XYZ file of C-alpha atoms in Angstrom:
710
model
C 34.531 0.168 -15.184
C 32.523 3.013 -13.706
C 31.099 3.127 -10.168
C 28.737 5.867 -9.005
C 27.050 6.429 -5.672
C 24.437 9.007 -4.824
C 22.396 9.911 -1.777
C 19.659 12.524 -1.424
C 17.714 13.606 1.649
C 14.770 15.971 1.712
C 12.544 17.221 4.515
C 9.270 19.125 4.693
C 7.236 20.366 7.640
C 4.079 22.468 7.486
C 2.026 23.122 10.615
C -1.270 24.653 9.534
C -3.416 24.067 12.625
C -4.024 26.792 15.178
C -1.518 29.284 13.723
C -2.683 31.940 16.204
C -1.651 29.740 19.132
C -5.024 29.805 20.924
C -4.773 27.733 24.121
C -8.142 26.003 23.844
C -9.866 26.718 20.500
C -12.332 23.829 20.917
C -13.681 25.018 24.262
C -14.123 28.546 22.923
C -16.524 27.146 20.296
C -18.289 24.551 22.459
C -16.616 21.417 21.084
C -15.645 18.598 23.488
C -12.009 18.361 24.583
C -11.685 14.719 23.433
C -11.239 16.057 19.896
C -7.660 16.826 20.998
C -6.941 13.092 21.310
C -4.902 12.988 18.093
C -2.513 15.607 19.468
C -3.535 18.574 17.300
C -5.024 21.841 18.477
C -7.382 23.465 16.052
C -10.963 23.750 14.846
C -12.725 20.894 12.998
C -13.154 21.178 9.247
C -16.755 22.066 8.418
C -18.271 21.762 4.947
C -21.713 23.180 4.101
C -23.181 21.905 0.852
C -26.264 22.542 -1.267
C -24.950 25.663 -2.965
C -23.203 27.373 -0.059
C -19.819 28.013 -1.608
C -16.886 29.037 0.542
C -13.987 31.394 -0.102
C -11.507 28.698 0.937
C -11.409 24.938 0.908
C -13.614 24.566 3.986
C -16.771 26.469 4.834
C -15.451 26.964 8.366
C -12.624 25.583 10.452
C -9.188 24.418 9.410
C -8.061 22.608 6.266
C -8.022 18.944 7.383
C -5.095 18.153 5.078
C -2.976 21.126 6.123
C -0.328 19.410 8.252
C 2.689 17.776 6.648
C 5.811 16.221 8.052
C 8.125 14.315 5.757
C 11.631 12.939 5.677
C 12.751 11.299 2.454
C 15.988 9.455 1.622
C 17.093 8.064 -1.736
C 20.299 6.156 -2.331
C 21.713 4.692 -5.531
C 24.747 2.552 -6.350
C 25.617 1.768 -9.983
C 28.401 -0.406 -11.366
C 28.816 -0.391 -15.151
C 31.289 -1.810 -17.636
C 32.044 -0.779 -21.233
C 33.900 -3.021 -23.659
C 34.673 -2.354 -27.317
C 35.529 -5.490 -29.270
C 35.706 -5.380 -33.046
C 32.338 -4.264 -34.339
C 30.726 -4.629 -30.915
C 30.326 -2.020 -28.188
C 29.138 -3.927 -25.130
C 27.769 -2.349 -21.971
C 26.609 -4.227 -18.893
C 26.106 -3.474 -15.245
C 24.130 -3.547 -12.051
C 22.105 -0.938 -10.208
C 20.721 -0.870 -6.681
C 18.445 1.695 -5.087
C 16.961 2.285 -1.650
C 14.010 4.553 -0.959
C 12.878 5.590 2.518
C 9.862 7.638 3.489
C 8.845 9.022 6.882
C 5.611 10.870 6.357
C 2.432 12.127 7.919
C -0.337 14.177 6.348
C -3.429 14.738 8.408
C -6.914 13.981 7.107
C -9.225 14.630 10.043
C -7.040 15.309 13.125
C -9.752 17.230 15.027
C -12.691 15.927 12.997
C -14.479 16.778 9.773
C -18.224 17.445 9.596
C -20.389 17.722 6.471
C -23.754 19.437 6.425
C -26.322 18.941 3.676
C -30.069 18.971 3.228
C -30.605 15.627 4.966
C -29.790 17.073 8.387
C -32.875 19.322 8.204
C -35.100 17.302 5.884
C -38.433 15.837 6.863
C -37.410 12.511 5.318
C -34.015 10.952 4.619
C -33.521 11.165 0.879
C -36.092 13.116 -1.154
C -35.250 16.842 -1.094
C -38.007 17.702 -3.589
C -40.737 16.314 -1.336
C -39.322 16.863 2.140
C -37.102 19.928 1.802
C -33.909 20.519 3.732
C -31.021 22.968 3.545
C -27.302 22.666 4.289
C -27.082 25.937 6.215
C -30.162 25.061 8.263
C -28.571 21.712 9.105
C -25.403 23.515 10.211
C -27.310 25.974 12.405
C -28.979 23.025 14.130
C -25.742 21.055 14.351
C -27.266 18.141 12.431
C -24.511 16.438 10.443
C -25.455 14.490 7.305
C -25.713 10.730 7.660
C -22.149 9.434 7.303
C -20.850 13.003 7.187
C -18.642 13.082 10.281
C -15.323 11.387 10.947
C -12.312 11.550 13.248
C -8.817 10.230 12.642
C -6.116 8.913 14.935
C -2.967 8.830 12.822
C 0.346 7.064 12.943
C 3.588 8.059 11.261
C 4.600 5.441 8.684
C 8.304 4.801 8.161
C 8.625 2.692 5.021
C 11.464 1.621 2.771
C 12.030 -0.634 -0.201
C 14.926 -1.839 -2.327
C 15.170 -2.075 -6.112
C 17.769 -3.943 -8.147
C 18.507 -4.138 -11.870
C 20.906 -5.981 -14.188
C 21.398 -5.078 -17.829
C 23.479 -5.848 -20.907
C 23.536 -3.935 -24.198
C 25.387 -4.633 -27.447
C 25.641 -1.966 -30.136
C 26.722 -4.052 -33.115
C 27.894 -2.169 -36.200
C 27.464 -4.959 -38.748
C 28.455 -2.833 -41.739
C 29.246 0.796 -42.308
C 25.576 1.517 -42.928
C 23.811 -0.980 -40.620
C 23.815 -1.005 -36.818
C 21.881 -3.284 -34.487
C 21.111 -2.511 -30.843
C 20.459 -5.649 -28.776
C 19.853 -5.639 -25.054
C 17.982 -6.964 -22.071
C 17.272 -5.566 -18.620
C 15.970 -7.334 -15.526
C 14.401 -5.415 -12.642
C 13.324 -6.542 -9.193
C 11.395 -4.187 -6.918
C 10.969 -5.560 -3.414
C 7.779 -4.484 -1.622
C 7.947 -1.895 1.107
C 8.489 -2.707 4.748
C 7.680 -0.575 7.765
C 10.270 0.030 10.455
C 7.899 -1.315 13.113
C 6.006 -3.814 10.899
C 2.881 -1.650 10.976
C 1.342 -3.144 7.863
C -1.530 -5.422 6.959
C -3.114 -7.175 4.010
C -6.563 -8.631 3.356
C -6.939 -12.392 3.039
C -10.262 -13.150 1.293
C -10.120 -16.884 1.975
C -9.197 -17.158 5.637
C -11.932 -18.298 8.024
C -13.208 -15.478 10.223
C -13.056 -16.077 13.978
C -16.322 -14.156 14.375
C -18.990 -16.545 15.700
C -16.749 -19.491 14.794
C -16.803 -18.531 11.134
C -20.506 -18.978 10.406
C -23.798 -17.144 10.794
C -27.301 -18.599 10.723
C -30.537 -16.638 10.400
C -33.965 -16.752 8.750
C -34.376 -14.581 5.662
C -37.427 -12.430 6.462
C -38.270 -11.972 2.765
C -38.034 -15.583 1.538
C -38.671 -17.297 4.890
C -35.754 -19.636 4.262
C -33.111 -20.561 6.794
C -29.685 -19.288 5.773
C -26.237 -20.284 7.010
C -23.321 -18.128 5.893
C -19.657 -19.012 6.000
C -17.817 -15.962 7.267
C -14.556 -15.663 5.383
C -12.035 -12.886 4.980
C -9.975 -10.861 7.380
C -7.036 -8.562 7.843
C -3.662 -10.128 8.560
C -0.590 -8.321 9.810
C 3.097 -8.169 9.062
C 5.493 -9.788 11.515
C 9.240 -9.950 11.914
C 9.134 -13.180 9.873
C 6.767 -11.879 7.166
C 7.394 -8.151 6.722
C 5.882 -7.723 3.239
C 2.183 -7.115 2.643
C 2.643 -7.558 -1.113
C 4.132 -10.469 -3.054
C 7.273 -9.691 -5.065
C 6.949 -9.736 -8.856
C 9.994 -11.619 -10.178
C 9.034 -11.533 -13.872
C 10.221 -8.075 -14.996
C 12.415 -9.131 -17.945
C 12.765 -6.430 -20.594
C 14.264 -7.327 -23.995
C 15.086 -4.482 -26.401
C 15.936 -4.483 -30.109
C 16.673 -1.647 -32.498
C 18.270 -1.023 -35.857
C 19.436 1.876 -38.013
C 20.100 1.330 -41.729
C 21.385 3.992 -44.087
C 19.591 2.737 -47.168
C 20.631 5.713 -49.341
C 23.238 8.431 -48.839
C 20.694 10.822 -47.294
C 18.069 8.337 -46.092
C 18.002 6.323 -42.871
C 15.518 3.615 -41.914
C 15.190 2.846 -38.218
C 12.973 0.868 -35.915
C 12.842 -1.153 -32.778
C 10.896 -3.051 -30.153
C 11.174 -3.080 -26.399
C 9.430 -3.928 -23.151
C 9.581 -1.309 -20.417
C 8.360 -1.847 -16.866
C 6.926 0.943 -14.754
C 6.952 1.549 -11.026
C 5.438 -1.072 -8.743
C 2.626 0.180 -6.513
C 4.198 -1.659 -3.569
C 7.197 0.664 -3.222
C 7.994 2.946 -0.285
C 5.086 5.322 0.214
C 4.430 8.202 2.512
C 0.651 8.116 2.718
C 0.408 4.267 2.642
C -3.078 4.349 1.048
C -3.608 0.614 1.530
C -2.166 -1.561 4.247
C -2.059 0.393 7.515
C -5.242 -0.823 9.175
C -5.088 -1.036 12.930
C -2.510 1.724 13.094
C -4.396 4.531 11.397
C -7.857 4.598 12.965
C -11.018 6.420 11.909
C -14.175 6.849 13.961
C -17.316 7.423 11.949
C -20.103 9.578 13.337
C -23.441 7.817 13.864
C -25.745 10.716 13.105
C -29.164 9.049 13.409
C -30.707 6.824 16.047
C -29.513 3.218 15.598
C -28.078 4.338 12.261
C -31.499 4.058 10.592
C -31.248 7.415 8.793
C -34.349 8.918 10.412
C -34.107 10.498 13.881
C -31.151 12.838 14.483
C -28.955 11.406 17.207
C -25.794 13.458 17.696
C -24.762 17.108 17.546
C -21.494 19.020 17.488
C -21.308 19.482 21.264
C -20.753 15.692 21.547
C -20.303 14.261 18.031
C -18.932 10.890 19.173
C -20.926 9.957 22.301
C -19.734 6.339 22.142
C -16.118 7.474 22.336
C -13.312 7.547 19.821
C -11.834 4.374 18.432
C -8.185 4.026 19.413
C -5.713 2.296 17.098
C -5.526 -1.335 18.263
C -2.380 -2.116 16.275
C -2.307 -5.806 15.375
C -3.744 -6.949 18.697
C -7.153 -7.936 17.283
C -5.749 -10.107 14.529
C -8.463 -11.298 12.149
C -11.084 -9.504 14.244
C -9.619 -6.126 13.274
C -12.181 -3.905 11.518
C -14.954 -6.495 11.890
C -18.095 -4.377 11.838
C -16.290 -1.700 9.850
C -14.706 -1.173 6.451
C -11.786 -3.552 5.883
C -8.778 -2.397 3.878
C -5.589 -4.040 2.694
C -3.796 -5.217 -0.429
C -4.161 -8.815 -1.509
C -1.129 -10.938 -0.631
C -1.132 -12.759 -3.989
C 1.225 -12.626 -7.005
C -1.500 -11.318 -9.295
C -2.198 -8.346 -7.046
C 1.302 -6.882 -7.407
C 2.105 -7.314 -11.063
C 4.372 -4.554 -12.322
C 2.766 -2.498 -15.095
C 4.626 -2.662 -18.379
C 4.545 -1.304 -21.880
C 5.478 -2.917 -25.173
C 6.663 -0.309 -27.648
C 7.502 -0.703 -31.332
C 8.401 1.771 -34.031
C 9.385 1.862 -37.699
C 10.242 4.938 -39.726
C 12.616 6.868 -41.906
C 14.433 10.203 -42.061
C 15.698 11.923 -45.201
C 17.645 15.092 -45.793
C 16.100 16.916 -48.758
C 18.415 19.916 -49.034
C 18.472 23.431 -47.624
C 19.297 21.870 -44.217
C 15.811 20.368 -44.111
C 15.181 16.921 -42.640
C 11.854 15.119 -43.144
C 10.703 11.933 -41.503
C 7.757 9.662 -40.838
C 7.358 7.092 -38.090
C 4.799 4.543 -37.071
C 4.637 4.133 -33.290
C 2.724 1.494 -31.364
C 2.383 0.959 -27.623
C 0.530 -1.677 -25.630
C 0.098 -1.356 -21.877
C -0.467 -4.460 -19.728
C -1.144 -4.961 -16.013
C -2.057 -1.288 -15.644
C -3.887 -0.104 -12.505
C -7.673 -0.065 -12.970
C -9.137 2.808 -10.992
C -12.234 1.706 -9.098
C -11.473 -2.003 -9.380
C -10.588 -2.320 -5.729
C -13.898 -3.196 -4.072
C -14.289 -6.861 -3.098
C -17.569 -6.697 -1.201
C -19.771 -6.442 -4.272
C -22.907 -8.300 -5.218
C -22.652 -10.826 -8.034
C -24.095 -10.522 -11.557
C -27.293 -12.207 -10.372
C -28.531 -8.833 -9.159
C -28.814 -7.595 -12.752
C -31.694 -10.028 -13.303
C -33.869 -8.645 -10.487
C -36.791 -6.305 -10.984
C -36.722 -2.709 -9.753
C -38.923 -3.631 -6.789
C -36.682 -6.528 -5.855
C -33.558 -4.356 -5.961
C -35.344 -1.628 -4.023
C -36.210 -4.141 -1.320
C -32.553 -5.091 -1.008
C -31.652 -1.479 -0.357
C -34.600 -0.138 1.584
C -36.021 -3.066 3.536
C -34.517 -3.247 7.016
C -34.372 -6.738 8.473
C -33.411 -8.082 11.858
C -29.642 -7.963 12.150
C -28.167 -11.420 12.856
C -24.897 -9.692 13.844
C -26.622 -7.830 16.709
C -25.170 -9.189 19.944
C -22.255 -10.717 18.016
C -20.777 -7.405 16.867
C -21.162 -5.296 20.000
C -19.114 -2.153 19.276
C -21.710 0.682 19.517
C -19.807 2.720 16.895
C -20.279 -0.023 14.293
C -23.329 0.174 12.010
C -23.475 -3.639 12.209
C -24.271 -3.551 15.920
C -27.714 -1.999 15.301
C -30.885 -4.111 15.710
C -31.601 -3.921 11.985
C -29.602 -3.744 8.784
C -30.281 -3.423 5.079
C -31.048 -6.809 3.552
C -28.328 -6.248 0.931
C -25.702 -6.218 3.703
C -26.335 -9.921 4.308
C -25.880 -10.842 0.632
C -22.386 -9.475 -0.022
C -19.369 -11.829 0.114
C -18.053 -10.438 3.407
C -21.140 -9.361 5.398
C -19.187 -8.946 8.663
C -17.598 -5.850 7.117
C -19.358 -2.727 5.851
C -17.104 -2.998 2.792
C -13.739 -4.350 1.678
C -11.259 -2.206 -0.208
C -7.949 -3.389 -1.635
C -5.280 -1.761 -3.741
C -6.518 -1.327 -7.300
C -6.297 -4.448 -9.418
C -3.625 -4.492 -12.115
C -6.008 -5.600 -14.854
C -6.268 -2.555 -17.115
C -4.840 -2.579 -20.632
C -4.207 0.046 -23.294
C -3.268 0.255 -26.951
C -1.915 3.273 -28.828
C -1.097 3.612 -32.530
C 0.238 6.722 -34.204
C 1.697 8.101 -37.406
C 4.185 10.885 -36.720
C 5.389 13.113 -39.558
C 8.101 15.721 -38.986
C 9.853 18.384 -40.969
C 12.820 20.166 -39.427
C 15.134 22.858 -40.731
C 18.382 23.432 -38.933
C 19.285 27.061 -38.377
C 20.629 28.677 -41.539
C 20.010 31.946 -43.343
C 18.289 33.205 -40.228
C 15.554 30.537 -40.191
C 14.908 27.481 -38.052
C 11.626 25.572 -37.850
C 10.074 22.324 -36.677
C 6.725 21.078 -37.977
C 5.098 17.948 -36.569
C 1.846 16.168 -37.290
C 0.508 13.226 -35.271
C -2.431 11.060 -36.272
C -3.207 8.658 -33.459
C -5.732 6.606 -31.556
C -5.627 5.546 -27.917
C -7.875 2.886 -26.374
C -7.960 1.631 -22.788
C -10.340 0.479 -20.086
C -9.105 2.861 -17.388
C -7.566 6.231 -18.175
C -6.491 6.966 -14.615
C -4.587 4.890 -12.052
C -6.786 5.477 -9.002
C -8.990 8.010 -7.235
C -5.991 9.744 -5.678
C -4.872 11.195 -9.019
C -8.160 12.062 -10.734
C -7.339 15.740 -10.137
C -4.762 15.363 -12.916
C -7.591 14.656 -15.360
C -9.996 11.858 -16.254
C -12.172 10.060 -13.710
C -12.890 6.682 -12.169
C -15.463 4.616 -14.042
C -16.545 1.048 -13.377
C -20.271 0.720 -13.918
C -20.316 -3.071 -13.608
C -17.622 -4.382 -11.212
C -18.357 -7.941 -12.355
C -17.506 -7.100 -15.989
C -14.647 -4.586 -15.987
C -13.890 -5.347 -19.647
C -17.052 -3.425 -20.591
C -15.199 -0.198 -19.735
C -13.002 -0.539 -22.821
C -13.375 2.528 -25.018
C -11.391 5.405 -26.409
C -9.095 6.852 -23.785
C -10.572 9.946 -22.197
C -7.433 11.838 -23.299
C -7.512 10.566 -26.920
C -6.682 13.363 -29.395
C -6.523 11.979 -32.958
C -4.955 14.964 -34.735
C -2.231 17.316 -33.542
C -0.425 19.746 -35.834
C 2.248 22.018 -34.393
C 4.678 24.412 -36.048
C 7.409 26.272 -34.185
C 10.016 28.556 -35.693
C 12.513 31.348 -35.162
C 13.315 33.807 -37.954
C 15.782 36.661 -38.078
C 14.100 39.335 -40.196
C 16.420 40.114 -43.159
C 16.660 43.832 -42.477
C 19.612 45.613 -40.876
C 23.329 45.314 -40.299
C 24.820 42.006 -41.557
C 21.475 41.036 -43.081
C 20.173 40.753 -46.641
C 18.437 44.118 -46.927
C 19.437 47.642 -45.910
C 22.768 46.364 -44.678
C 24.327 49.827 -44.860
C 21.596 51.854 -43.149
C 22.687 54.452 -40.567
C 23.379 53.129 -37.084
C 20.499 55.074 -35.538
C 18.017 53.730 -38.095
C 19.412 50.213 -37.682
C 18.807 50.462 -33.927
C 15.125 51.126 -34.662
C 14.152 48.874 -37.585
C 17.094 46.506 -38.027
C 18.117 43.315 -36.273
C 14.672 42.065 -35.222
C 13.828 38.380 -34.761
C 10.474 36.688 -34.515
C 9.426 33.295 -33.219
C 6.195 31.463 -32.726
C 4.369 28.272 -31.849
C 1.184 27.443 -33.773
C -0.852 24.463 -32.564
C -4.045 22.825 -33.746
C -5.521 19.736 -32.118
C -8.763 17.808 -32.279
C -11.078 17.639 -29.316
C -11.334 14.783 -26.869
C -14.170 12.240 -26.761
C -17.152 13.225 -24.677
C -17.706 11.499 -21.318
C -21.386 11.439 -20.439
C -22.590 11.350 -16.821
C -25.798 11.504 -14.812
C -26.811 13.708 -11.911
C -29.686 11.521 -10.713
C -28.625 8.078 -11.841
C -29.578 5.138 -9.628
C -26.985 2.396 -9.581
C -27.341 -1.183 -8.529
C -26.144 -1.641 -4.948
C -22.333 -2.053 -4.749
C -22.055 -1.161 -8.467
C -20.375 1.930 -9.896
C -22.027 5.118 -11.116
C -24.801 4.568 -13.641
C -24.172 5.875 -17.165
C -26.740 7.248 -19.647
C -28.422 5.405 -22.481
C -27.806 6.407 -26.113
C -30.978 5.631 -28.096
C -30.079 7.136 -31.470
C -27.159 8.537 -33.418
C -25.750 11.601 -31.668
C -24.856 14.532 -33.903
C -23.023 17.735 -33.130
C -24.755 21.016 -33.852
C -22.832 23.045 -36.456
C -25.227 25.988 -36.478
C -24.609 29.438 -35.060
C -26.070 28.470 -31.675
C -23.719 25.495 -31.106
C -22.256 27.003 -27.937
C -25.655 26.809 -26.234
C -26.915 23.687 -28.015
C -23.936 21.438 -28.656
C -26.066 18.495 -29.784
C -28.573 18.465 -32.637
C -30.974 16.245 -30.670
C -30.189 15.988 -26.941
C -33.018 13.485 -26.493
C -30.829 10.683 -27.895
C -29.130 10.761 -24.486
C -31.491 9.489 -21.814
C -31.645 8.626 -18.140
C -31.970 4.827 -17.865
C -34.481 3.072 -15.688
C -33.530 2.735 -12.052
C -30.823 0.110 -11.458
C -30.365 -0.492 -15.203
C -26.898 -0.449 -16.764
C -26.545 2.439 -19.209
C -25.268 1.589 -22.690
C -23.177 4.738 -23.224
C -19.464 3.969 -23.423
C -17.055 5.442 -20.935
C -15.771 7.788 -23.655
C -17.761 8.383 -26.853
C -15.761 9.504 -29.892
C -18.650 10.053 -32.313
C -18.767 13.615 -30.970
C -15.763 15.381 -29.513
C -15.154 18.451 -27.426
C -14.266 21.660 -29.335
C -10.958 21.641 -31.190
C -8.055 23.755 -29.994
C -6.191 26.409 -31.975
C -3.572 28.537 -30.240
C -0.816 30.840 -31.425
C 1.986 32.232 -29.255
C 4.229 34.795 -30.948
C 7.350 36.728 -29.967
C 9.295 39.657 -31.372
C 12.758 40.467 -30.027
C 15.877 42.530 -30.674
C 19.322 42.670 -29.101
C 21.223 45.914 -28.632
C 24.967 45.292 -28.545
C 26.896 47.075 -25.781
C 30.339 45.805 -26.767
C 31.749 49.311 -26.416
C 31.007 49.092 -22.713
C 32.089 45.487 -22.238
C 32.645 42.534 -24.536
C 29.619 40.225 -24.684
C 27.329 42.771 -23.039
C 23.918 43.371 -24.639
C 20.398 44.489 -23.897
C 17.512 42.331 -25.154
C 14.055 43.776 -25.766
C 11.151 41.418 -26.475
C 7.388 41.343 -26.868
C 5.585 38.059 -26.147
C 1.930 37.474 -27.013
C 0.060 34.413 -25.746
C -3.032 33.567 -27.806
C -1.809 36.310 -30.107
C -4.907 36.330 -32.331
C -7.253 36.286 -29.330
C -8.887 33.174 -30.744
C -11.496 31.735 -28.348
C -10.936 28.111 -27.384
C -14.193 26.892 -25.943
C -14.325 24.449 -23.072
C -16.156 21.166 -22.719
C -19.956 21.358 -22.828
C -21.988 20.254 -19.841
C -22.122 16.486 -20.278
C -24.473 15.667 -17.409
C -27.408 14.345 -19.396
C -30.188 14.972 -16.893
C -29.496 18.521 -15.766
C -30.861 21.766 -17.184
C -27.630 22.964 -18.791
C -26.784 19.774 -20.677
C -25.045 20.583 -23.955
C -24.169 24.163 -22.992
C -20.620 25.543 -22.963
C -20.055 27.969 -20.103
C -16.315 28.726 -20.244
C -13.236 28.996 -22.411
C -10.264 26.726 -21.790
C -7.672 29.244 -23.015
C -7.604 32.796 -21.721
C -7.742 35.970 -23.828
C -4.674 37.442 -25.501
C -1.930 38.414 -23.094
C 0.957 40.627 -24.181
C 4.136 40.908 -22.141
C 6.896 43.448 -22.805
C 10.259 42.891 -21.186
C 13.926 43.760 -21.252
C 16.887 41.635 -20.224
C 20.409 42.879 -19.536
C 23.124 40.330 -20.340
C 26.676 40.918 -19.185
């Protein structure tokens, strides 16, 4: 029996606002004092677009994300048992963990303001016809429509518990056959907040707004319409502290075998299910589920929010006042007239992602301390997070059958707002006399949108052949050569928008048909060959050649070692985008059309013209769904070839002290200075489409160093 207990605590505090300690920085610049309401002194974050690039993150003001305060605790208790009985080695046990997070990271504690061409344009949207300039908008203090916000934050204090039970039997059936049989069961309880400051979104509950219904006359069709108003935010209580539903189904069987078929040959394989981390665990930022406690105030920049006449300026950006966090006091009326947020309190919304993995292969020793092997590896991911699949207030597939004019009317025609006088908060866009007609056709028209945690509906499949050759160190040489031939397919290559900076992007062109996103993974690389080695050059004392050379000569030319890593890999599939695409309302970004067979240019000018015929990629009609896949593998980004080499020598100083030596080495990254070109411009409708403007690996770098070991 073995019992272990561990506890870890970490803290972090960064205070980036007002580092000079100015008493009243807002007044010095003409901003109103109510921007101090969140408790931070500083200058609002200002961003100026349309080509005005800044030296730092913001164009002016303070980084809105620059304040951190975190306390983090992790505890673990494990009880395990080992029992050997005959040919069986049995292990079983239990594990419990607790995770606690106290965290705050600011987003807009004294306000953020974005300036673009619309603030100085003669009309709302068309810069080519009506002009406009981001710097001109800033000089006039005219913030872009929807470009200003203020945040009143709370400090979440969340925790969750995780438990696991497991049993494993390593059964040595014969001297050359061993089976590994096991099963593991995990339970991850959803997070709770110390003060129950959590919410979820219930799409089926009757809204208390106007007794749950709304009647009006459709100005376009002339028909009388009565809507049932459903959906609302509900809050945790002392009796119901979870805003997610626990997934109790995380059973993970495992099987493996190793069979020595011949004296120097082993066959091995296995299958297992492995669950990942639930999205409902303790979280610092609490991206979904803190409505009512973390409050944003949006800036209404134009009169009655119509997008035409400028209404507010920086000397009083929120003339209707700041919204204060109401907590749970409003109940189902919380965020009515605004954007509703919260996870769904249903079993399907909190399914734990899992992977099925299977492998079959062999290893054989072929002499000279060389081991070769080949393995087939397969993986299937299920219930993976689908980035972008978290918007509930979307129009149905019926909109795809409308003409361009009909869709344009939905977006651009302003109709009398039946919510006017019912939703009375002047900061809400739904309190204006008129609204877009499309607002009245979404499932939850009393909200400007509904966002939940991403749906766990993505899947993936990966298949690979892995071939290896390895030589254990002998006669001065050691090497490892690996080759992987693989293919990866999924319908979402990234978990959510918060991690797109790691690579990939969110893509969901048609939210009513997420299965259409299935394509090659954006990170798919079908061929990877890598060779690494170390080699003691056979010249010098105790080596094959010139073993008896004079000591001085040996110090110069003897005893050197070299090592290197050589890597070749295929490119990734191309991911085509549009600069001026026009999506259906509430749909995702429009993708291009492919009207022929794309071919890569192999001529001498391929860097500047990556495609033989760029015209096969086209901008679709307005509001049409592009037929290009999310990732297209018919053409790939440039392949990668890199070589990193080293040369080293040790000078023994045993006469001074036993074990003492001086190591001299030369390291060269990209030793052959081989250019590795970056991804071409893949925005179909801009002027540099198909042009490569950078290299993804830098030029050769040589580093010379010495290390004294004693």
